[in-house]
mmCIF file of C-alpha atoms and ligand atoms in Angstrom:
data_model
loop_
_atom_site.group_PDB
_atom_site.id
_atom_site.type_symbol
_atom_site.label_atom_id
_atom_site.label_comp_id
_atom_site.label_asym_id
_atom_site.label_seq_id
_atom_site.Cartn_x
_atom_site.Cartn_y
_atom_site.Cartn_z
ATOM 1 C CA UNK A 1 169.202 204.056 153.158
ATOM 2 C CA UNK A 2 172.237 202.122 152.858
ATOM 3 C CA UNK A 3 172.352 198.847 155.408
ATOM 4 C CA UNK A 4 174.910 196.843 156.928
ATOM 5 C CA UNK A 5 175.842 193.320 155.250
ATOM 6 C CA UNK A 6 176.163 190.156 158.010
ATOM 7 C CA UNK A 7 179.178 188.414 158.366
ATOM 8 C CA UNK A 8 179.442 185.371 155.944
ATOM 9 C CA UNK A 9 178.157 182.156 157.635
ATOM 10 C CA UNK A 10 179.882 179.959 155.019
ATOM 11 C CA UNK A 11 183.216 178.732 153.184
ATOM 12 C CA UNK A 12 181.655 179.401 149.652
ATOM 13 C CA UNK A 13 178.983 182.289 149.326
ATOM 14 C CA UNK A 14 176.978 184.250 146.124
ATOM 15 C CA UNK A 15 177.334 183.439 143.472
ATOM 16 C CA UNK A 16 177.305 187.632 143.813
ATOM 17 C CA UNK A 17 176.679 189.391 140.754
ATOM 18 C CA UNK A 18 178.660 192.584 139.970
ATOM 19 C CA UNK A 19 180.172 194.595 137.504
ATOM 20 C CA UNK A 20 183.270 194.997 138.735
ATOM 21 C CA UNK A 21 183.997 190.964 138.723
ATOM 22 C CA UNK A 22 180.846 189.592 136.951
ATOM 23 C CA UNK A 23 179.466 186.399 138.454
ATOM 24 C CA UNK A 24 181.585 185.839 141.310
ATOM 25 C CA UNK A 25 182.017 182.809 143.685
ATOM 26 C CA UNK A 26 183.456 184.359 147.190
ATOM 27 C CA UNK A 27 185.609 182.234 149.235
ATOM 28 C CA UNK A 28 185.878 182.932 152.678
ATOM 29 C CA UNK A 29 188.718 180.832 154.797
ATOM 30 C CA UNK A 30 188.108 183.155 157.580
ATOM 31 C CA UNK A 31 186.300 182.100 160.630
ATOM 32 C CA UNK A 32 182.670 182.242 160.312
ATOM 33 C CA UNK A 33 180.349 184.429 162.637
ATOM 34 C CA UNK A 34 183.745 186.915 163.261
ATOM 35 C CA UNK A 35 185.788 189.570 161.209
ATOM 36 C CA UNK A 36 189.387 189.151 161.191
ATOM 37 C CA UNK A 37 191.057 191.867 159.274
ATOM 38 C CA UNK A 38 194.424 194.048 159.310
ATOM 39 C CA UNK A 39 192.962 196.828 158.341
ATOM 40 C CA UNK A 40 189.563 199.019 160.846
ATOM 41 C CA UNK A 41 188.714 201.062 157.033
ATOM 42 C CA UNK A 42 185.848 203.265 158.438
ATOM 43 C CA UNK A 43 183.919 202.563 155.303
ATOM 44 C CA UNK A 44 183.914 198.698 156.013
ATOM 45 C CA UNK A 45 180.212 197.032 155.404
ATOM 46 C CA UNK A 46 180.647 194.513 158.192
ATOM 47 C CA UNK A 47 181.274 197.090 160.580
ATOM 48 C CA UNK A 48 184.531 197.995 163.056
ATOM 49 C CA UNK A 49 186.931 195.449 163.432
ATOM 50 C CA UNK A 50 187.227 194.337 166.502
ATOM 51 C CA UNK A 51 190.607 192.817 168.479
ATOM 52 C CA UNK A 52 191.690 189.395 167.891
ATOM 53 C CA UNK A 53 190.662 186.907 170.194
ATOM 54 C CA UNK A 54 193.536 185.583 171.675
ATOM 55 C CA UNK A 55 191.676 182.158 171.165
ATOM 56 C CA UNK A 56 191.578 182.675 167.704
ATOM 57 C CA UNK A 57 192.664 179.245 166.161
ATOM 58 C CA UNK A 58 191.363 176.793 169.250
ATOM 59 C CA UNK A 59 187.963 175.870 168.892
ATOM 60 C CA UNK A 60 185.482 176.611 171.238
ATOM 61 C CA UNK A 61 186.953 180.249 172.630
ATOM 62 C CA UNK A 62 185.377 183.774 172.936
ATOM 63 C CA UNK A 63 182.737 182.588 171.216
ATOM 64 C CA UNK A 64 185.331 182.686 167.729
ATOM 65 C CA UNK A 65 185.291 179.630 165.531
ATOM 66 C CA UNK A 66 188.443 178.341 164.692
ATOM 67 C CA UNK A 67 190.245 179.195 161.107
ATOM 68 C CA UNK A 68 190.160 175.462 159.121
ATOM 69 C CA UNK A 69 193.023 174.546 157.617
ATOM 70 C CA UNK A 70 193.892 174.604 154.185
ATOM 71 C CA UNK A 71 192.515 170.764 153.802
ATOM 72 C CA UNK A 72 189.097 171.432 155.377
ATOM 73 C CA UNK A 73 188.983 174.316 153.387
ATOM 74 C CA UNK A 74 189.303 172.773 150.243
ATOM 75 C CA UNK A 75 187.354 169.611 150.667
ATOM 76 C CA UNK A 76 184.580 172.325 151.742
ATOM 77 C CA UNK A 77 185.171 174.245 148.561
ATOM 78 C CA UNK A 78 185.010 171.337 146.400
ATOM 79 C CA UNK A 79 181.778 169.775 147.502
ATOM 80 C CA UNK A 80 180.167 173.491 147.059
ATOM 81 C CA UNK A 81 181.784 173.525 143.779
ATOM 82 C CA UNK A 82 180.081 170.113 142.417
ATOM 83 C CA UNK A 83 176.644 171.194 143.697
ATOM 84 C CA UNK A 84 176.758 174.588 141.826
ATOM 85 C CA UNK A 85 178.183 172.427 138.678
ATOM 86 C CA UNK A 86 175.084 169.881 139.215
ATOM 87 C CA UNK A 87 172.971 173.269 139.357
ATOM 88 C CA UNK A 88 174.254 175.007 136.270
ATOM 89 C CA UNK A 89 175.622 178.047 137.839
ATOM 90 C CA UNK A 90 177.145 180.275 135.769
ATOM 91 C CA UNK A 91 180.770 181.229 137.421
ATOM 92 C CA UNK A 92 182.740 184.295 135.858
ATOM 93 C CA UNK A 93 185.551 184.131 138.653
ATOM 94 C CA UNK A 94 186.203 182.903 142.176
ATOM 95 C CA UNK A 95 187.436 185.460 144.925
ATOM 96 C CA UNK A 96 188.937 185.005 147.972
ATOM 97 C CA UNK A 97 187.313 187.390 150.123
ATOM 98 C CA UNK A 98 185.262 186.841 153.169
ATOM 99 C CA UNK A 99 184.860 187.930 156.862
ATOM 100 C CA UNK A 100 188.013 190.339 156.618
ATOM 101 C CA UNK A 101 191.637 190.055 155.122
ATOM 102 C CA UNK A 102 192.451 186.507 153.199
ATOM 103 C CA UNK A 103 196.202 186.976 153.551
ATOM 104 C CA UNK A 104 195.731 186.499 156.935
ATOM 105 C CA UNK A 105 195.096 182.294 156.555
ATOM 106 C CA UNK A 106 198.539 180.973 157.813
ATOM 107 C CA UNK A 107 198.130 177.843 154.281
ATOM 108 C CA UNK A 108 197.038 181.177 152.071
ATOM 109 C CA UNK A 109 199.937 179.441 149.464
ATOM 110 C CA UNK A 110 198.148 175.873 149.698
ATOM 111 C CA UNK A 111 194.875 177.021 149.553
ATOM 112 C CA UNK A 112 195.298 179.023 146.749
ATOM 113 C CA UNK A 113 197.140 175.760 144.383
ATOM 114 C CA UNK A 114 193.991 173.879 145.809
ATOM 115 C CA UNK A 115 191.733 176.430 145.075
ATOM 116 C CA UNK A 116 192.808 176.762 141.283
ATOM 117 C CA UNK A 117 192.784 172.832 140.267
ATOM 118 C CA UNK A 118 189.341 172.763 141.662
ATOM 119 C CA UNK A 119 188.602 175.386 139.662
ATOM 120 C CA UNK A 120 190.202 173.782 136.817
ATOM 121 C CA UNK A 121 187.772 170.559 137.391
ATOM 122 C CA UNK A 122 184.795 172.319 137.422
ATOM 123 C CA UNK A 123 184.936 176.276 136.489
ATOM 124 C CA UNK A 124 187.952 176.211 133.656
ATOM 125 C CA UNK A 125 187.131 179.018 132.077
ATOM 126 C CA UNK A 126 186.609 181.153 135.653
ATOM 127 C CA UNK A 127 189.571 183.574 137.506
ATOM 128 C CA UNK A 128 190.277 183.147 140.614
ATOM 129 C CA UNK A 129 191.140 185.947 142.236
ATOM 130 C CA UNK A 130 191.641 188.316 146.236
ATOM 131 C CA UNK A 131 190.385 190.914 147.273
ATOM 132 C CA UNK A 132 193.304 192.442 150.038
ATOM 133 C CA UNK A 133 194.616 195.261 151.537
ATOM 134 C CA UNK A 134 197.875 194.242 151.056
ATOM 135 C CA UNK A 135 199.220 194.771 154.166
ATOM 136 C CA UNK A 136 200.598 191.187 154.601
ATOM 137 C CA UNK A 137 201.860 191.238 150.876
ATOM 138 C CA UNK A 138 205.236 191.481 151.560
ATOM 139 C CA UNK A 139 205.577 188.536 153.548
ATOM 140 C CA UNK A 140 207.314 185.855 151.046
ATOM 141 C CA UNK A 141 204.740 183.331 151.969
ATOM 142 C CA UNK A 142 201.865 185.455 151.214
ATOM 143 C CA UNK A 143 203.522 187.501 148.302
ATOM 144 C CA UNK A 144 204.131 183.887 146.841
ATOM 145 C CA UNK A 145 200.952 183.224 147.328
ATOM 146 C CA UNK A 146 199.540 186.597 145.131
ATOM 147 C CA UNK A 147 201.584 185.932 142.442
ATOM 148 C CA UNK A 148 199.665 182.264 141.724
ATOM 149 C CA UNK A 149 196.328 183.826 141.368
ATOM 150 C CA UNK A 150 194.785 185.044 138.428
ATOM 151 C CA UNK A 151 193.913 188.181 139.490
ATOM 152 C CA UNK A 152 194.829 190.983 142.632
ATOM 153 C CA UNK A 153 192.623 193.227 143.428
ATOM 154 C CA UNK A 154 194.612 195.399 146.220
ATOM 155 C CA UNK A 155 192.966 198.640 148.106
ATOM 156 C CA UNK A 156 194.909 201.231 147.790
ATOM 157 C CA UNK A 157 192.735 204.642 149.356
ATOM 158 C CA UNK A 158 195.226 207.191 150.190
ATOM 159 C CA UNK A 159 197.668 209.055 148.198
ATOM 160 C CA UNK A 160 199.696 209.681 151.535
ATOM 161 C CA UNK A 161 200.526 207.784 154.592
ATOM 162 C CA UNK A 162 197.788 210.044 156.687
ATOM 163 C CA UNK A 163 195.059 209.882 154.504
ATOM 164 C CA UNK A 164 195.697 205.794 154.337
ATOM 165 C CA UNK A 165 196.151 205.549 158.734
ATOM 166 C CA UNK A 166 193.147 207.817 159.085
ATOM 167 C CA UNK A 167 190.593 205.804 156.207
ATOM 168 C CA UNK A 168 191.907 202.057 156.385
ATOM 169 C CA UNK A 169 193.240 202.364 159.702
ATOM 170 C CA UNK A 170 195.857 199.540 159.514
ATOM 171 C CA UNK A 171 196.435 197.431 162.300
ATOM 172 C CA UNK A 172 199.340 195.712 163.626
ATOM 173 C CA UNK A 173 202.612 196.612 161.805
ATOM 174 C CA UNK A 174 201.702 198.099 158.785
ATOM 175 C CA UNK A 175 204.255 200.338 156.973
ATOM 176 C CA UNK A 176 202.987 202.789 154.444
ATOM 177 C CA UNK A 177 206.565 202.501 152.132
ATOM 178 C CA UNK A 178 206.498 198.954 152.486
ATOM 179 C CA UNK A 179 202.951 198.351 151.143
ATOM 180 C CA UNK A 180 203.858 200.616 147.872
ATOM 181 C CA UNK A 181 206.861 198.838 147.339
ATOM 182 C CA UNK A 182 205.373 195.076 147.863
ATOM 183 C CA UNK A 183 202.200 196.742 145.559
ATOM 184 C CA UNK A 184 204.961 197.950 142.909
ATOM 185 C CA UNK A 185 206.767 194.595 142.915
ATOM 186 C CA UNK A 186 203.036 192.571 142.830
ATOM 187 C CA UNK A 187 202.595 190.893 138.961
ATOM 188 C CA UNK A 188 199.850 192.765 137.008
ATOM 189 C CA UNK A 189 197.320 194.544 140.176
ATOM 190 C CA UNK A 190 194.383 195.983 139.742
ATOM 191 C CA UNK A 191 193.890 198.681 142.240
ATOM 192 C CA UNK A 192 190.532 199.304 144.107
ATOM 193 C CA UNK A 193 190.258 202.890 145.076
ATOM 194 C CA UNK A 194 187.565 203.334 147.837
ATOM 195 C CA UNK A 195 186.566 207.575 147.564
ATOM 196 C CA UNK A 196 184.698 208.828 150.893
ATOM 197 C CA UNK A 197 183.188 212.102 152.209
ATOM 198 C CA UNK A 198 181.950 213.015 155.715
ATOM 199 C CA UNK A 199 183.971 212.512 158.578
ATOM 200 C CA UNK A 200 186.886 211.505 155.928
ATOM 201 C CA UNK A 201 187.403 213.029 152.689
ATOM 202 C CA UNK A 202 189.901 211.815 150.070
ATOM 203 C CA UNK A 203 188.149 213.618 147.914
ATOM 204 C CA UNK A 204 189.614 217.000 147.927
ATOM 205 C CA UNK A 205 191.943 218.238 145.086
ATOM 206 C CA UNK A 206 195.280 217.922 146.877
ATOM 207 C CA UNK A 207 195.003 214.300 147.948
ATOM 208 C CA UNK A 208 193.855 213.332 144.567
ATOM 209 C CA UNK A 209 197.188 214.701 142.991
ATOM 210 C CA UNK A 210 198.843 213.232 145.264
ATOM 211 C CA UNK A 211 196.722 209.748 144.915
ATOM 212 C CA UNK A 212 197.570 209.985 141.475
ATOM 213 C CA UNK A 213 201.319 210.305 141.981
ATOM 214 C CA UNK A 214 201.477 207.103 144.150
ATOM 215 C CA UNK A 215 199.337 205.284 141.317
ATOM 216 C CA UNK A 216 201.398 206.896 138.614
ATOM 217 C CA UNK A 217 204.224 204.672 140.372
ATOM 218 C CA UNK A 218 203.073 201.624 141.165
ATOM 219 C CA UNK A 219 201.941 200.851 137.575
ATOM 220 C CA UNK A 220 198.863 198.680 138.037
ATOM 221 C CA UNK A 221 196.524 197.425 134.999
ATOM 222 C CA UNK A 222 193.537 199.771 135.934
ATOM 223 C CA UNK A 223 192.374 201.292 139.135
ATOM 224 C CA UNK A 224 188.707 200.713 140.314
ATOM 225 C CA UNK A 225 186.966 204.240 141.307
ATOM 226 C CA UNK A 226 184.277 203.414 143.553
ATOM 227 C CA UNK A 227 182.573 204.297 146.324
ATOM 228 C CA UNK A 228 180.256 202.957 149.250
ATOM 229 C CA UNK A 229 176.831 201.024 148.412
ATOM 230 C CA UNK A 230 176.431 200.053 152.205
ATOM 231 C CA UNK A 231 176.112 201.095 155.848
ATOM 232 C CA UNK A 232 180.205 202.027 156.452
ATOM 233 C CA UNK A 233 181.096 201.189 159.978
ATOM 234 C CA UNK A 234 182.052 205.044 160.730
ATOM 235 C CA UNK A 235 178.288 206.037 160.618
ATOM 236 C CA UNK A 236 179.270 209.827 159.169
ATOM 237 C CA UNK A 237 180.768 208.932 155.884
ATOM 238 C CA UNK A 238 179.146 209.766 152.952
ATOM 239 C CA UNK A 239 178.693 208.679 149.142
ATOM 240 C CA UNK A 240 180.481 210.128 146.663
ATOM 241 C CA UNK A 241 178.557 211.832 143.586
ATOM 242 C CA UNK A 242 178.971 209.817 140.565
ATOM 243 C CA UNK A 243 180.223 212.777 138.405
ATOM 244 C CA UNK A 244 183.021 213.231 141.144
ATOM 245 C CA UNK A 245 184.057 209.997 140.567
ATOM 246 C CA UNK A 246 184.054 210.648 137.126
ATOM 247 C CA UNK A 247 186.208 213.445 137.548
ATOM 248 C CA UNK A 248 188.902 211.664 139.887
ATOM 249 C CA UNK A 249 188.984 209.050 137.231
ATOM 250 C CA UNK A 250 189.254 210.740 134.501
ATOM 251 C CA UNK A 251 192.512 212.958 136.084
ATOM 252 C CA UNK A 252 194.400 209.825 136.348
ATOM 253 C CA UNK A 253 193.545 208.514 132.862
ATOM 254 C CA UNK A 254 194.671 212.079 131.214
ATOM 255 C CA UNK A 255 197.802 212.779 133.577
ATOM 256 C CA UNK A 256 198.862 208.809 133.774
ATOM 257 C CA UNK A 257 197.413 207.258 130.783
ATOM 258 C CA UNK A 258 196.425 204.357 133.434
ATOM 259 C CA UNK A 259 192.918 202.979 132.766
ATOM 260 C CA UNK A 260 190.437 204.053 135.364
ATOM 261 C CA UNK A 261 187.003 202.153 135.385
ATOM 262 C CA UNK A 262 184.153 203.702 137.601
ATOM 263 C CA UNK A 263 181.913 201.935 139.837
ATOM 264 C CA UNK A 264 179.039 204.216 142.180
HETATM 265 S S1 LIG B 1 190.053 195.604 154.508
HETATM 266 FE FE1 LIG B 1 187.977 195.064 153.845
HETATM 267 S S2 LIG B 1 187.144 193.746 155.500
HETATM 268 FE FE2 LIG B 1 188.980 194.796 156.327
HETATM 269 S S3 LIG B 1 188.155 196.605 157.382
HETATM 270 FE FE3 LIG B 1 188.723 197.216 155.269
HETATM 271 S S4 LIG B 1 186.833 196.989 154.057
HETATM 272 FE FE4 LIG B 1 186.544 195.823 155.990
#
């Protein structure tokens, strides 16, 4: 039975250990206790996103912690950093992650120069990379900000505008042809390619040709095949079987020539 996570209740959490990143440090500069995301995906492990408060940023309302600045942030980061240094902790990269979508922190471009010399001091030989949905990407400030980090790991579910409204459900002003184009123009992505079943299906021949088309164009390093390892928020979706991951990753490799590593 797959379960839920909880929200993270810190700046710094894990280290978590996976294969996709190794030993990984999350950052979260998101509030604590609340998810703030542009994206609803009905897969999502910390469950349905729900509106902004519109106290979001003053202490003290709707219950919503405030988002710290970039400074608070990092002085945060940095005494976590020391203690796991004093403790030996073996750190393969650092990823901003967190309660929702990163790209969302108004200093994303401050934290992120912050966030690498402290990893510099104390993790040198450690990446620091996102995890987004790239739906702010093509803001300058934020695209400015992706292109500093070591590595982007950008979702990328649907092969058409549908399939992408109906799975990630972007909020706000999100623009299908916009976030391929900011994701084609992004240095050196990785793309992270959640497959579903149940209510939602991207899983079916025809989307994955056309999934492979949009991939086919936008170029990245590798894609990421994987699907769900926890309660999704949409309580009728489904894991995919391994050997139809397989299969999906293996058509891009053969029709693309674009590495595709798989993760169940
Ligand atoms: S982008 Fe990530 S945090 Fe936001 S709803 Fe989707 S899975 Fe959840």
């Amino acid at each position: 039975m797959l379960r839920q996570i909880s929200l993270q209740d810190s700046v710094v959490y894990g280290p978590v250990k996976s294969r996709r990143l190794g030993s990984s440090l999350g950052i979260n500069p998101l509030p604590l206790g609340y998810k703030l995301c542009s994206s609803n995906c009905v897969y999502c492990q910390y469950g349905w996103t729900p509106a902004a408060p519109p106290g979001l940023g003053r202490a003290g309302e709707h219950g919503a912690e405030p988002i710290k600045r970039a400074p608070e942030l990092l002085a945060a980061i940095g005494e976590s950093f020391e203690e796991f240094v004093r403790l030996g902790t073996a750190v393969d990269c650092v990823t901003l992650a967190g309660n929702g979508e990163p790209t969302l922190h108004p200093d994303l471009e401050e934290l992120v120069i912050g966030l690498k010399a402290l990893r510099d001091r104390c993790f040198p030989h450690a990446k620091v990379g996102i995890l987004s949905d790239g739906t702010q990407a093509h803001r300058p400030k934020v695209f400015r900000a992706l292109a500093l980090l070591d590595a982007r790991y950008m979702k990328l579910d649907g092969g058409d505008e549908e399939t992408w409204r109906l799975i990630d459900k972007p909020l706000g002003e999100a623009d299908w042809l916009r976030l391929l184009a900011t994701l084609k123009r992004l240095p050196g992505i990785v793309l992270q390619s959640m497959f579903v079943q149940g209510s939602y299906d991207n899983t079916r021949e025809d989307h994955v040709s056309r999934w492979i088309e949009v991939v086919s164009d936008i170029k990245p390093l590798s894609v990421q095949v994987y699907t769900i390892d926890r309660a999704p928020a949409d309580a009728d979706i489904v894991k995919v079987p391994l050997a139809r991951l397989e299969q999906i990753a293996a058509s891009l490799t053969s029709r693309t020539g674009i590495l595709a590593e798989v993760y169940d």
